[in-house]
Amino acid sequence: MTIAGRLKTETAAAHDRLDARLDLLQGREHYAAALARFWGFYAGAEPQLDRWHARAPLVDWPERRKLPALRSDLLALGLTPAAIDALPVRSFEDDPPDAGAGFGWLYVLEGATLGGAVIARHLRKARTVPAAALSFHTLYGRRLGSRWRAFHAALAAWAGDDRARGDAVVAGALATFAAFEEWCLP
Ligand code: HEM
């Protein structure tokens, strides 16, 4: 199976659990609280991905950072800059990703952006959240599909048919799903 197929299959249960538990349509307060937890997760993970990318630039990671969009949404939801800076951050200092794990992390974060377009559609329909607070869930706009394919092309070029590399990516993705669930839905 391709690495893309393996990731989708082997993380499906973790994704479905999150999807079932993360109800983002409950209302503005609930949405703001969820994004505040997302913020803490990405604020810990993104500096690690910066270092991962600095060691070996295997994909256009810097253009994929999500923190600016999360910040802008939290501001639109009424948080002050000081309140955002004071949010708890999930530390990944003890667990920096190697080449394979970094791809696994990024698969999960890029996948959340892919699924985000669907979530944004539901949020717009439910009208529970101001449109100005939807930038995290509408990242990449029309380039969403091409950016997802470009990520997978870079991943496939690195992993090839190498079983051990594929295993490392899948393990990194599963660990990221688990950390995300533990942090956002304790
Ligand atoms: C309310 C919660 C969620 C819903 C409703 C949801 C929905 C979706 C949908 C509809 C897709 C398919 C998109 C497409 O193929 O165009 C998708 C893909 C994906 N989502 Fe989610 N998602 C949710 C939460 C999350 C979260 C929190 C994460 C990660 C932290 C995540 C990670 C992924 C990944 C990795 C994929 C790609 C699967 C693949 O390999 O094709 N999702 N999601």
Coordinates of C-alpha atoms and ligand atoms in Angstrom, one line a residue:
M1 CA 0.0 0.0 0.0
T2 CA 1.2 3.6 -0.6
I3 CA 2.2 5.7 2.4
A4 CA -0.9 7.8 1.8
G5 CA -3.1 4.7 1.9
R6 CA -1.4 3.4 5.0
L7 CA -1.8 6.7 6.9
K8 CA -5.5 7.0 6.0
T9 CA -6.2 3.4 7.0
E10 CA -4.1 3.1 10.1
T11 CA -5.2 6.4 11.6
A12 CA -8.9 6.1 10.6
A13 CA -10.0 5.0 14.1
A14 CA -8.1 7.8 15.8
H15 CA -9.6 10.3 13.4
D16 CA -13.1 9.0 13.8
R17 CA -12.9 9.2 17.6
L18 CA -11.8 12.9 17.4
D19 CA -14.5 13.6 14.9
A20 CA -17.1 12.1 17.2
R21 CA -15.9 13.9 20.3
L22 CA -15.0 17.3 18.9
D23 CA -18.3 19.0 18.5
L24 CA -17.4 22.4 17.1
L25 CA -20.9 23.5 16.4
Q26 CA -22.1 23.9 19.9
G27 CA -21.8 27.7 20.0
R28 CA -19.3 30.6 20.1
E29 CA -18.0 30.1 23.6
H30 CA -17.4 26.4 23.1
Y31 CA -15.7 27.1 19.7
A32 CA -13.5 29.7 21.3
A33 CA -12.5 27.3 24.1
A34 CA -11.7 24.6 21.5
L35 CA -9.5 27.0 19.4
A36 CA -7.7 28.1 22.6
R37 CA -6.7 24.4 23.2
F38 CA -5.8 24.1 19.5
W39 CA -3.6 27.2 19.9
G40 CA -1.7 25.6 22.8
F41 CA -1.1 22.4 20.8
Y42 CA 0.2 24.2 17.7
A43 CA 2.2 26.7 19.7
G44 CA 4.1 23.7 21.1
A45 CA 4.3 21.6 17.9
E46 CA 5.2 24.3 15.3
P47 CA 8.6 25.3 16.8
Q48 CA 9.5 21.6 16.7
L49 CA 8.5 21.5 13.0
D50 CA 10.6 24.6 12.4
R51 CA 13.6 22.7 13.7
W52 CA 12.6 19.6 11.8
H53 CA 12.5 21.6 8.6
A54 CA 15.8 23.4 9.4
R55 CA 17.6 20.1 9.7
A56 CA 16.3 18.9 6.3
P57 CA 13.8 20.9 4.3
L58 CA 11.8 18.0 2.8
V59 CA 8.6 19.9 2.3
D60 CA 7.5 23.6 2.2
W61 CA 6.6 23.6 5.9
P62 CA 7.1 27.3 6.7
E63 CA 4.3 28.3 4.4
R64 CA 2.0 25.8 6.2
R65 CA 2.1 27.3 9.7
K66 CA -1.3 27.5 11.3
L67 CA -0.6 29.7 14.4
P68 CA -1.2 33.1 12.7
A69 CA -4.7 31.9 11.6
L70 CA -5.5 30.6 15.0
R71 CA -4.4 33.9 16.6
S72 CA -6.5 35.9 14.2
D73 CA -9.6 33.7 14.9
L74 CA -9.1 34.0 18.7
L75 CA -8.8 37.8 18.4
A76 CA -12.1 37.8 16.3
L77 CA -13.7 35.8 19.1
G78 CA -12.8 38.5 21.6
L79 CA -9.6 37.3 23.3
T80 CA -7.0 39.9 23.9
P81 CA -3.4 39.4 22.6
A82 CA -2.3 39.1 26.3
A83 CA -4.9 36.4 26.9
I84 CA -3.7 34.5 23.9
D85 CA -0.1 34.7 25.0
A86 CA -1.0 33.4 28.4
L87 CA -2.8 30.3 27.1
P88 CA -1.2 27.0 28.2
V89 CA 1.1 25.4 25.6
R90 CA 1.6 21.7 25.1
S91 CA 5.4 21.1 25.3
F92 CA 7.0 18.8 22.7
E93 CA 10.5 19.6 23.9
D94 CA 11.2 16.1 25.1
D95 CA 10.0 14.5 22.0
P96 CA 11.4 16.3 18.9
P97 CA 10.5 14.6 15.6
D98 CA 13.0 12.8 13.4
A99 CA 12.5 12.9 9.6
G100 CA 9.8 10.3 9.6
A101 CA 7.9 11.4 12.7
G102 CA 7.9 15.0 11.4
F103 CA 6.1 13.8 8.3
G104 CA 3.6 12.0 10.5
W105 CA 3.0 15.1 12.6
L106 CA 2.5 17.1 9.5
Y107 CA 0.1 14.6 8.0
V108 CA -2.2 15.1 10.9
L109 CA -1.9 18.9 10.9
E110 CA -2.4 19.1 7.1
G111 CA -5.3 16.7 7.3
A112 CA -6.9 18.9 9.9
T113 CA -6.7 21.7 7.4
L114 CA -8.2 19.5 4.6
G115 CA -11.1 18.5 6.8
G116 CA -11.3 22.1 8.0
A117 CA -13.0 23.1 4.8
V118 CA -15.9 20.8 5.6
I119 CA -16.0 22.0 9.2
A120 CA -16.1 25.6 8.0
R121 CA -19.1 24.8 5.8
H122 CA -21.0 23.4 8.8
L123 CA -20.0 26.5 10.9
R124 CA -21.2 28.9 8.2
K125 CA -24.5 27.1 8.0
A126 CA -24.9 27.0 11.8
R127 CA -24.0 30.7 12.1
T128 CA -22.7 30.1 15.6
V129 CA -19.4 31.8 14.9
P130 CA -18.6 35.1 13.2
A131 CA -17.2 34.7 9.6
A132 CA -14.0 36.6 10.7
A133 CA -13.2 33.7 13.1
L134 CA -13.0 31.0 10.4
S135 CA -9.5 31.5 9.0
F136 CA -8.0 28.4 10.7
H137 CA -10.7 26.3 9.1
T138 CA -10.4 27.9 5.7
L139 CA -6.6 27.9 5.3
Y140 CA -5.2 27.7 1.8
G141 CA -8.6 28.6 0.1
R142 CA -8.6 27.4 -3.5
R143 CA -5.2 25.9 -3.1
L144 CA -6.4 23.4 -0.5
G145 CA -6.4 20.4 -2.8
S146 CA -3.2 21.2 -4.6
R147 CA -1.4 21.8 -1.3
W148 CA -2.6 18.5 0.1
R149 CA -1.4 16.7 -3.1
A150 CA 2.0 18.6 -2.8
F151 CA 2.4 17.5 0.8
H152 CA 1.7 13.9 -0.2
A153 CA 4.1 14.1 -3.2
A154 CA 6.9 15.3 -0.9
L155 CA 6.1 12.5 1.6
A156 CA 6.0 9.8 -1.1
A157 CA 9.3 11.1 -2.5
W158 CA 10.9 10.7 0.9
A159 CA 9.3 7.4 2.0
G160 CA 9.4 5.6 -1.4
D161 CA 8.9 1.8 -0.8
D162 CA 11.0 1.9 2.4
R163 CA 8.9 0.0 5.0
A164 CA 10.9 1.3 8.0
R165 CA 10.4 4.9 6.8
G166 CA 6.7 4.3 6.3
D167 CA 6.4 2.8 9.8
A168 CA 8.1 5.9 11.3
V169 CA 5.6 8.2 9.5
V170 CA 2.6 6.2 10.7
A171 CA 3.9 6.0 14.2
G172 CA 4.4 9.8 14.2
A173 CA 0.9 10.3 13.0
L174 CA -0.7 8.0 15.6
A175 CA 1.3 9.7 18.3
T176 CA 0.1 13.1 17.1
F177 CA -3.5 12.1 17.0
A178 CA -3.1 10.7 20.6
A179 CA -1.4 13.8 21.9
F180 CA -4.1 16.0 20.2
E181 CA -6.9 14.1 21.7
E182 CA -5.3 14.1 25.2
W183 CA -4.6 17.8 25.0
C184 CA -7.9 19.0 23.5
L185 CA -10.3 16.5 25.0
P186 CA -8.8 15.4 28.3
Ligands
HEM1 C1 -15.1 18.0 14.1 C2 -14.0 17.4 13.8 C3 -13.6 16.9 12.5 C4 -14.3 16.7 11.4 C5 -15.8 16.8 11.1 C6 -13.4 16.2 10.3 C7 -13.7 15.9 9.0 C8 -12.8 15.5 8.1 C9 -13.2 15.3 6.7 C10 -14.5 15.5 6.1 C11 -12.0 14.9 6.1 C12 -11.9 14.5 4.6 C13 -11.6 15.7 3.8 C14 -11.4 15.5 2.3 O1 -11.0 14.4 1.9 O2 -11.6 16.4 1.5 C15 -11.0 14.8 7.0 C16 -9.7 14.5 6.8 C17 -8.7 14.4 7.7 N1 -8.8 14.9 9.0 FE1 -10.5 15.5 9.9 N2 -12.1 16.2 10.8 C18 -12.2 16.6 12.2 C19 -11.2 16.8 13.0 C20 -9.9 16.5 12.7 C21 -8.8 16.8 13.6 C22 -8.9 17.5 15.0 C23 -7.7 16.3 13.0 C24 -6.2 16.4 13.5 C25 -5.8 16.9 14.6 C26 -8.1 15.8 11.7 C27 -7.2 15.2 10.8 C28 -7.6 14.8 9.6 C29 -6.7 14.1 8.7 C30 -5.2 13.7 8.9 C31 -7.4 13.9 7.5 C32 -6.9 13.3 6.2 C33 -7.3 11.8 6.0 C34 -6.7 11.3 4.7 O3 -5.6 10.7 4.7 O4 -7.4 11.5 3.6 N3 -9.4 15.9 11.6 N4 -11.5 15.3 8.2

